[in-house]
CSV table of C-alpha atoms in Angstrom, one decimal:
chain,number,residue,atom,x,y,z
I,1,CYS,CA,-63.2,73.1,35.8
I,2,SER,CA,-64.5,71.5,32.5
I,3,ASP,CA,-67.9,71.0,34.4
I,4,TYR,CA,-68.1,74.7,35.3
I,5,SER,CA,-67.2,76.0,32.1
I,6,ILE,CA,-69.8,74.0,30.2
I,7,ILE,CA,-72.3,75.4,32.5
I,8,LEU,CA,-70.9,78.9,31.9
I,9,LEU,CA,-71.3,78.4,28.3
I,10,ILE,CA,-75.0,78.0,28.5
I,11,LYS,CA,-75.3,80.8,30.8
I,12,GLY,CA,-73.5,83.0,28.3
I,13,GLY,CA,-75.8,81.8,25.7
I,14,ASN,CA,-78.9,82.6,27.7
I,15,LEU,CA,-77.5,86.1,28.3
I,16,SER,CA,-76.6,86.7,24.7
I,17,GLY,CA,-79.8,85.0,23.2
I,18,THR,CA,-77.6,82.7,21.1
I,19,ASN,CA,-77.8,78.9,20.7
I,20,SER,CA,-74.5,77.8,19.7
I,21,TYR,CA,-70.8,78.3,20.7
I,22,GLN,CA,-69.9,80.1,17.6
I,23,SER,CA,-72.9,82.5,17.7
I,24,LEU,CA,-72.1,83.2,21.3
I,25,VAL,CA,-68.8,84.2,20.3
I,26,ARG,CA,-69.9,86.2,17.3
I,27,SER,CA,-72.2,87.9,19.3
I,28,THR,CA,-69.8,88.9,22.0
I,29,PHE,CA,-66.3,89.3,20.0
I,30,GLY,CA,-67.3,89.9,16.7
I,31,LEU,CA,-66.1,88.3,13.4
I,32,THR,CA,-62.5,88.4,14.8
I,33,GLY,CA,-63.4,86.2,17.8
I,34,TYR,CA,-65.7,83.9,15.5
I,35,LEU,CA,-62.6,83.1,13.2
I,36,ILE,CA,-60.1,82.6,16.3
I,37,LEU,CA,-62.8,80.1,17.7
I,38,SER,CA,-63.1,78.5,14.3
I,39,LEU,CA,-59.6,78.0,14.1
I,40,LEU,CA,-59.5,76.2,17.5
I,41,GLN,CA,-62.6,74.2,16.9
I,42,PHE,CA,-60.8,73.0,13.7
I,43,LEU,CA,-57.2,72.4,15.3
I,44,TYR,CA,-58.6,70.4,18.2
I,45,PRO,CA,-60.5,67.6,16.2
I,46,PHE,CA,-57.8,67.7,13.5
I,47,ILE,CA,-55.0,67.0,16.0
I,48,ALA,CA,-57.1,64.3,17.8
I,49,MET,CA,-57.2,62.5,14.2
I,50,ILE,CA,-53.7,62.6,13.9
I,51,SER,CA,-53.2,60.9,17.3
I,52,TYR,CA,-55.9,58.4,16.6
I,53,ASN,CA,-53.8,57.4,13.6
I,54,ILE,CA,-50.7,57.1,15.7
I,55,ILE,CA,-52.3,55.2,18.1
I,56,THR,CA,-53.8,52.7,15.4
I,57,GLY,CA,-50.5,52.0,13.7
I,58,ASP,CA,-48.5,51.7,17.0
I,59,THR,CA,-51.2,49.4,18.6
I,60,LEU,CA,-52.5,47.3,15.5
I,61,ALA,CA,-48.9,46.6,14.5
I,62,LYS,CA,-48.4,44.8,17.8
I,63,VAL,CA,-51.7,43.0,17.4
I,64,PHE,CA,-50.7,41.6,14.0
I,65,LEU,CA,-47.4,40.6,15.5
I,66,ARG,CA,-49.2,37.9,17.4
I,67,ILE,CA,-50.5,36.3,14.4
I,68,PRO,CA,-48.6,33.0,13.6
I,69,GLY,CA,-46.1,33.6,10.7
I,70,VAL,CA,-46.2,37.5,11.2
I,71,GLY,CA,-42.6,38.6,12.2
I,72,PRO,CA,-41.0,42.0,12.9
I,73,GLY,CA,-40.2,42.5,9.0
I,74,ASN,CA,-43.9,41.7,7.8
I,75,MET,CA,-45.8,44.5,6.3
I,76,LEU,CA,-48.5,43.8,8.9
I,77,ALA,CA,-46.3,44.9,11.6
I,78,GLU,CA,-45.2,48.2,9.9
I,79,ARG,CA,-47.1,51.0,11.3
I,80,HIS,CA,-47.0,53.1,8.1
I,81,PHE,CA,-48.7,50.2,6.3
I,82,VAL,CA,-51.4,49.7,9.1
I,83,ILE,CA,-52.2,53.5,9.3
I,84,ALA,CA,-52.8,53.6,5.4
I,85,VAL,CA,-54.9,50.3,5.3
I,86,SER,CA,-57.1,51.1,8.2
I,87,THR,CA,-57.4,54.6,6.5
I,88,ILE,CA,-58.5,53.3,3.2
I,89,LEU,CA,-60.7,50.4,4.7
I,90,PHE,CA,-62.5,52.0,7.5
I,91,THR,CA,-61.8,55.7,8.7
I,92,LEU,CA,-62.2,57.3,5.4
I,93,PRO,CA,-65.4,55.4,4.4
I,94,LEU,CA,-66.8,56.3,7.9
I,95,SER,CA,-65.8,59.8,7.5
I,96,LEU,CA,-67.8,60.3,4.4
I,97,PHE,CA,-70.9,60.0,6.4
I,98,ARG,CA,-72.8,63.4,6.4
I,99,ASN,CA,-75.1,62.8,9.4
I,100,VAL,CA,-73.6,61.9,12.8
I,101,SER,CA,-76.6,59.9,13.5
I,102,LYS,CA,-75.6,57.2,11.3
I,103,LEU,CA,-72.4,56.8,13.3
I,104,GLY,CA,-74.6,56.3,16.6
I,105,LYS,CA,-74.0,52.4,16.6
I,106,VAL,CA,-70.3,52.6,16.3
I,107,SER,CA,-70.3,55.2,19.1
I,108,LEU,CA,-72.1,52.7,21.2
I,109,LEU,CA,-69.7,50.1,20.4
I,110,SER,CA,-66.9,52.3,21.2
I,111,MET,CA,-68.3,53.0,24.7
I,112,VAL,CA,-68.5,49.3,25.5
I,113,LEU,CA,-65.2,48.5,24.3
I,114,THR,CA,-63.8,51.3,26.6
I,115,LEU,CA,-65.3,49.1,29.6
I,116,PHE,CA,-63.5,46.1,28.3
I,117,ILE,CA,-60.3,47.8,28.2
I,118,LEU,CA,-60.7,49.3,31.6
I,119,VAL,CA,-61.2,45.8,33.0
I,120,ILE,CA,-57.8,44.6,31.2
I,121,VAL,CA,-55.9,47.5,32.5
I,122,LEU,CA,-57.2,46.9,36.1
I,123,ILE,CA,-56.3,43.3,35.8
I,124,ARG,CA,-52.8,43.9,34.3
I,125,ALA,CA,-52.2,46.6,37.3
I,126,ALA,CA,-52.8,43.6,39.8
I,127,THR,CA,-51.0,40.9,38.2
I,128,LEU,CA,-48.3,42.5,36.1
I,129,GLY,CA,-47.6,45.8,38.4
I,130,PRO,CA,-45.9,44.0,41.2
I,131,LYS,CA,-43.3,42.4,38.7
I,132,ILE,CA,-42.4,45.8,37.1
I,133,PRO,CA,-39.2,47.4,38.9
I,134,PRO,CA,-40.3,50.6,40.7
I,135,THR,CA,-38.8,53.9,39.7
I,136,GLU,CA,-37.6,56.3,42.2
I,137,SER,CA,-39.7,59.0,43.4
I,138,ALA,CA,-42.6,57.3,41.5
I,139,TRP,CA,-45.2,58.7,43.8
I,140,VAL,CA,-44.1,62.3,44.1
I,141,PHE,CA,-47.4,64.2,43.9
I,142,ALA,CA,-46.6,66.9,41.2
I,143,ARG,CA,-43.2,67.6,39.4
I,144,TRP,CA,-42.1,70.7,38.0
I,145,ASN,CA,-43.5,69.8,34.5
I,146,ALA,CA,-47.0,69.1,35.9
I,147,ILE,CA,-48.4,71.9,34.0
I,148,GLN,CA,-48.2,69.7,31.0
I,149,ALA,CA,-50.6,67.2,32.4
I,150,VAL,CA,-53.3,69.6,32.6
I,151,GLY,CA,-53.1,70.1,29.1
I,152,VAL,CA,-53.5,66.4,28.4
I,153,MET,CA,-56.5,66.5,30.9
I,154,SER,CA,-58.1,69.2,29.0
I,155,PHE,CA,-57.8,67.3,25.8
I,156,ALA,CA,-59.7,64.5,27.5
I,157,PHE,CA,-62.5,66.6,29.0
I,158,ILE,CA,-63.6,69.0,26.2
I,159,CYS,CA,-67.2,68.6,24.8
I,160,HIS,CA,-68.0,72.3,24.6
I,161,HIS,CA,-68.7,72.3,20.9
I,162,ASN,CA,-71.7,69.8,21.3
I,163,SER,CA,-73.1,71.7,24.5
I,164,PHE,CA,-75.6,73.7,23.0
I,165,MET,CA,-76.9,70.8,20.9
I,166,ILE,CA,-77.4,68.6,23.8
I,167,TYR,CA,-78.8,71.4,25.7
I,168,ALA,CA,-81.5,72.2,22.9
I,169,SER,CA,-82.5,68.5,22.9
I,170,MET,CA,-83.5,68.2,26.4
I,171,LYS,CA,-87.0,67.8,27.2
I,172,GLU,CA,-86.6,70.7,29.7
I,173,PRO,CA,-83.8,73.0,28.8
I,174,SER,CA,-83.0,74.7,32.1
I,175,LEU,CA,-79.9,75.6,33.9
I,176,SER,CA,-80.7,73.6,36.8
I,177,ASN,CA,-81.1,70.4,34.6
I,178,TRP,CA,-78.4,71.4,32.5
I,179,SER,CA,-76.1,71.3,35.6
I,180,ARG,CA,-77.3,67.9,36.7
I,181,VAL,CA,-76.6,66.5,33.3
I,182,THR,CA,-73.3,68.2,33.1
I,183,HIS,CA,-72.1,66.9,36.7
I,184,PHE,CA,-73.4,63.2,35.9
I,185,SER,CA,-71.5,63.1,32.6
I,186,VAL,CA,-68.4,64.9,33.6
I,187,GLY,CA,-68.3,63.1,36.8
I,188,SER,CA,-68.5,59.7,34.9
I,189,ALA,CA,-66.0,60.7,32.6
I,190,LEU,CA,-63.5,61.7,35.5
I,191,ILE,CA,-64.0,58.2,37.3
I,192,ILE,CA,-63.4,56.3,34.3
I,193,SER,CA,-60.3,58.4,33.1
I,194,ALA,CA,-58.9,58.4,36.8
I,195,LEU,CA,-59.4,54.8,36.9
I,196,PHE,CA,-57.4,54.1,33.5
I,197,ALA,CA,-54.7,56.8,34.7
I,198,ALA,CA,-54.3,55.3,38.3
I,199,ALA,CA,-54.2,51.6,37.2
I,200,GLY,CA,-51.8,52.5,34.1
I,201,TYR,CA,-49.4,54.2,36.3
I,202,ALA,CA,-49.5,52.1,39.2
I,203,THR,CA,-48.5,49.4,36.9
I,204,PHE,CA,-45.5,51.0,35.3
I,205,THR,CA,-44.8,54.0,37.3
I,206,GLY,CA,-42.1,56.0,35.9
I,207,TYR,CA,-41.8,53.8,32.6
I,208,THR,CA,-45.2,55.0,31.7
I,209,GLN,CA,-45.5,55.8,27.8
I,210,GLY,CA,-48.0,58.4,26.3
I,211,ASP,CA,-49.7,55.4,24.9
I,212,ILE,CA,-50.3,52.9,27.7
I,213,PHE,CA,-50.4,50.0,25.5
I,214,GLU,CA,-46.7,50.6,24.3
I,215,ASN,CA,-45.9,49.4,27.8
I,216,TYR,CA,-47.5,45.8,27.6
I,217,CYS,CA,-45.2,43.1,26.3
I,218,ARG,CA,-45.8,42.0,23.0
I,219,ASN,CA,-46.5,38.4,24.2
I,220,ASP,CA,-49.2,39.5,26.5
I,221,ASP,CA,-52.3,38.0,25.0
I,222,LEU,CA,-54.6,39.8,27.4
I,223,ALA,CA,-53.0,42.9,26.3
I,224,THR,CA,-53.1,42.2,22.9
I,225,PHE,CA,-56.9,41.7,23.1
I,226,GLY,CA,-57.2,45.2,24.9
I,227,ARG,CA,-55.1,46.6,22.0
I,228,PHE,CA,-57.5,45.2,19.5
I,229,CYS,CA,-60.5,46.6,21.3
I,230,PHE,CA,-58.6,50.1,21.9
I,231,CYS,CA,-58.1,50.4,18.0
I,232,VAL,CA,-61.6,49.5,17.2
I,233,SER,CA,-62.7,52.1,19.6
I,234,ILE,CA,-60.3,54.6,18.2
I,235,ILE,CA,-61.3,53.8,14.3
I,236,THR,CA,-65.0,54.4,15.3
I,237,THR,CA,-64.3,57.6,16.9
I,238,PHE,CA,-62.0,59.0,14.2
I,239,PRO,CA,-65.1,59.8,11.9
I,240,LEU,CA,-66.8,62.0,14.9
I,241,GLU,CA,-63.7,64.2,14.9
I,242,CYS,CA,-63.8,64.4,11.2
I,243,LEU,CA,-67.3,65.5,11.1
I,244,VAL,CA,-66.5,68.6,13.4
I,245,THR,CA,-63.5,69.6,11.3
I,246,ARG,CA,-65.6,69.5,8.1
I,247,GLU,CA,-68.2,71.3,9.7
I,248,VAL,CA,-66.1,74.2,10.7
I,249,VAL,CA,-64.6,74.2,7.1
I,250,SER,CA,-68.1,74.3,5.6
I,251,ASN,CA,-69.1,77.2,8.0
I,252,VAL,CA,-66.1,79.4,7.3
I,253,PHE,CA,-65.6,78.7,3.6
I,254,PHE,CA,-68.9,77.3,2.3
I,255,ASN,CA,-71.5,79.4,4.0
I,256,GLY,CA,-72.4,76.3,6.0
I,257,THR,CA,-73.5,74.1,2.8
I,258,LEU,CA,-71.3,71.5,1.2
I,259,ASN,CA,-72.7,69.8,-2.1
I,260,ASN,CA,-71.6,66.4,-2.7
I,261,TYR,CA,-68.5,67.0,-4.7
I,262,SER,CA,-67.3,69.5,-2.1
I,263,HIS,CA,-68.3,67.1,0.8
I,264,VAL,CA,-66.1,64.5,-0.8
I,265,ALA,CA,-63.3,66.7,-1.6
I,266,VAL,CA,-63.0,68.5,1.8
I,267,THR,CA,-63.2,65.0,3.6
I,268,LEU,CA,-60.6,63.5,1.3
I,269,LEU,CA,-58.2,66.4,2.1
I,270,LEU,CA,-58.8,66.5,5.7
I,271,VAL,CA,-58.4,62.6,6.0
I,272,GLY,CA,-55.2,62.6,3.8
I,273,THR,CA,-53.6,65.6,5.4
I,274,CYS,CA,-53.9,64.0,8.9
I,275,THR,CA,-52.9,60.7,7.7
I,276,ALA,CA,-49.7,62.1,6.1
I,277,LEU,CA,-48.9,63.8,9.4
I,278,SER,CA,-49.5,60.8,11.5
I,279,LEU,CA,-47.2,58.9,8.9
I,280,ALA,CA,-44.5,61.4,9.4
I,281,TYR,CA,-44.7,61.7,13.2
I,282,ASP,CA,-45.0,58.9,15.6
I,283,CYS,CA,-44.7,60.4,19.1
I,284,LEU,CA,-48.3,60.4,20.8
I,285,GLY,CA,-47.3,62.4,24.1
I,286,ILE,CA,-46.2,65.5,22.4
I,287,VAL,CA,-49.2,65.5,20.2
I,288,LEU,CA,-51.7,65.2,23.2
I,289,VAL,CA,-49.7,68.0,25.0
I,290,LEU,CA,-49.9,70.4,22.4
I,291,ASN,CA,-53.4,69.8,21.2
I,292,GLY,CA,-54.5,70.3,25.0
I,293,VAL,CA,-52.6,73.6,25.5
I,294,ILE,CA,-53.1,75.2,22.0
I,295,SER,CA,-56.7,74.1,21.4
I,296,ALA,CA,-58.4,72.5,24.3
I,297,THR,CA,-57.3,74.9,27.1
I,298,PRO,CA,-58.7,78.1,25.3
I,299,LEU,CA,-61.9,76.2,24.4
I,300,ILE,CA,-62.6,75.2,28.1
I,301,PHE,CA,-61.0,77.8,30.3
I,302,ILE,CA,-60.5,81.1,28.4
I,303,ILE,CA,-63.3,81.7,25.6
I,304,PRO,CA,-66.5,80.4,27.8
I,305,SER,CA,-65.2,82.7,30.9
I,306,ALA,CA,-64.4,85.8,28.5
I,307,CYS,CA,-67.7,85.6,27.1
I,308,TYR,CA,-69.4,85.3,30.3
I,309,LEU,CA,-67.5,88.3,31.9
I,310,LYS,CA,-68.1,90.4,28.9
I,311,LEU,CA,-71.9,89.8,28.9
I,312,SER,CA,-72.3,90.1,32.7
I,313,THR,CA,-73.3,93.4,34.3
I,314,GLU,CA,-71.3,92.9,37.5
I,315,ARG,CA,-67.8,94.1,37.8
I,316,TRP,CA,-64.8,91.6,37.5
I,317,PHE,CA,-63.9,89.8,40.8
I,318,ALA,CA,-67.3,90.6,42.1
I,319,GLY,CA,-70.1,88.1,43.1
I,320,GLU,CA,-70.5,85.6,40.4
I,321,ASN,CA,-67.7,86.8,38.3
I,322,ARG,CA,-65.0,85.8,40.8
I,323,ILE,CA,-64.6,81.9,39.5
I,324,PRO,CA,-65.0,82.9,35.7
I,325,CYS,CA,-62.1,85.5,36.2
I,326,LEU,CA,-60.0,82.8,38.2
I,327,LEU,CA,-60.8,80.5,35.2
I,328,LEU,CA,-59.6,82.8,32.6
I,329,ILE,CA,-56.4,83.6,34.4
I,330,ALA,CA,-55.8,79.7,35.1
I,331,GLY,CA,-56.6,79.2,31.1
I,332,VAL,CA,-54.0,81.9,30.1
I,333,PHE,CA,-51.2,80.4,32.5
I,334,VAL,CA,-51.8,76.9,31.4
I,335,MET,CA,-51.8,77.8,27.6
I,336,ILE,CA,-48.6,80.0,27.8
I,337,THR,CA,-46.6,77.9,30.2
I,338,GLY,CA,-47.7,74.6,28.8
I,339,PHE,CA,-46.7,75.4,25.2
I,340,VAL,CA,-43.3,76.8,26.2
I,341,MET,CA,-42.6,73.8,28.3
I,342,ALA,CA,-43.7,71.5,25.6
I,343,VAL,CA,-41.3,73.2,23.1
I,344,MET,CA,-38.3,73.5,25.4
I,345,PHE,CA,-38.8,70.4,27.2
I,346,PRO,CA,-40.4,67.8,24.6
I,347,GLN,CA,-41.1,64.3,26.0
I,348,ASP,CA,-39.2,61.2,25.1
I,349,CYS,CA,-41.2,58.3,23.7
I,350,SER,CA,-40.6,54.9,22.9
I,351,HIS,CA,-42.3,54.1,19.8
I,352,GLY,CA,-42.7,50.3,18.8
I,353,ALA,CA,-39.9,49.5,21.2
I,354,GLU,CA,-40.2,46.5,23.7
I,355,MET,CA,-39.8,47.8,27.0
I,356,PHE,CA,-36.6,46.3,28.8
I,357,TYR,CA,-38.7,44.3,31.4
I,358,CYS,CA,-40.2,42.3,28.4
I,359,SER,CA,-36.8,41.3,27.1
I,360,ALA,CA,-36.2,38.7,29.8
I,361,SER,CA,-36.9,35.0,28.7
I,362,ASN,CA,-39.6,34.8,31.2
I,363,PRO,CA,-41.5,38.3,31.7
I,364,SER,CA,-43.5,37.0,34.4
I,365,SER,CA,-40.4,36.0,36.5
I,366,SER,CA,-40.0,37.5,39.9
I,367,THR,CA,-38.2,40.9,40.1
I,368,SER,CA,-35.8,39.5,42.3
I,369,THR,CA,-34.1,37.4,39.7
I,370,PRO,CA,-30.5,38.3,38.4
I,371,THR,CA,-31.7,38.8,35.0
I,372,THR,CA,-34.3,41.5,36.2
I,373,GLU,CA,-31.8,43.3,38.3
I,374,LEU,CA,-29.4,43.6,35.4
I,375,LEU,CA,-32.1,45.0,33.0
I,376,LEU,CA,-33.0,47.2,35.9
I,377,GLN,CA,-29.3,48.7,36.0
I,378,ASN,CA,-29.6,49.3,32.2
I,379,SER,CA,-32.9,50.7,32.0
I,380,THR,CA,-31.6,54.2,31.6
I,381,GLU,CA,-30.6,53.1,28.0
I,382,PHE,CA,-34.6,53.1,27.2
């Protein structure tokens, strides 16, 4: 769906003679549509920044616990301290860059580290997975609340705000070339995401947390290295999201231009606000779900389809309009249902706590030992 909607977005741009997501929506739905899009484009990266801080605090604290002399009561093991320090030393200075090209090297580093993390997750699926007690009905294809997973997947596959910029940078910007680029890019992301998801869930099944590194034991050195790589990747991705939120603020309130003082003030306000929220809230799963259903779903499913259908001369559910119609209906359904379910049935989260299978004296022991059987019986407490 994400693949198709990215192509649909460029088709809408060609029909309307526009060269950006904002101008497409403004030409199609006027100022009201432009403001709604701007709000969504602000919320998506801003909530992503909050989730990145939550991940950094949870994950780096466990990394520091592996340092000799650092115990549970140490400041380095306190998520609030870790978030504050990482913000002051890394994410804020990087976020102050005006030009995204200056972040190119750190973005490349983030991609390389992602591959390292994937290898670690796959290794642990083979070595740790057989030692984790299985959960009942762990491999049921879809449960009643599966719609919430669609929101999380939407969060992971949105890149629509950059589509026109990438399209314009092509040597031969045509729909056929754009389709090939989109298929390759989204397909690669799908393979990597599927490997992460399958390996992570196969390892922990029903005990899987919103942040997969919350599942690994603190004394697992390979997982600790993976946590470190993950944190570096997250910290270097944070400024890219900040750049998008700042651009939206600049376009809506400052006519697209920020002087030096305004640039610093807006950046400080954005980073400070998301840091404060991440310090106050620590459950990653619900953050991802809400961002997916509230922000990503409209940006992927609803708005590109609505723009194309309004610009098209064909009738709804006729010819090439059938798929955009279905995509629009699916987007509305996922957005409304996912939001209601997220509010009524919030996900449990285990923040910073060791999982029950780590509390045995030897976490690598066989699952048939009496200690593990006792832990399995008491696992519902966690």
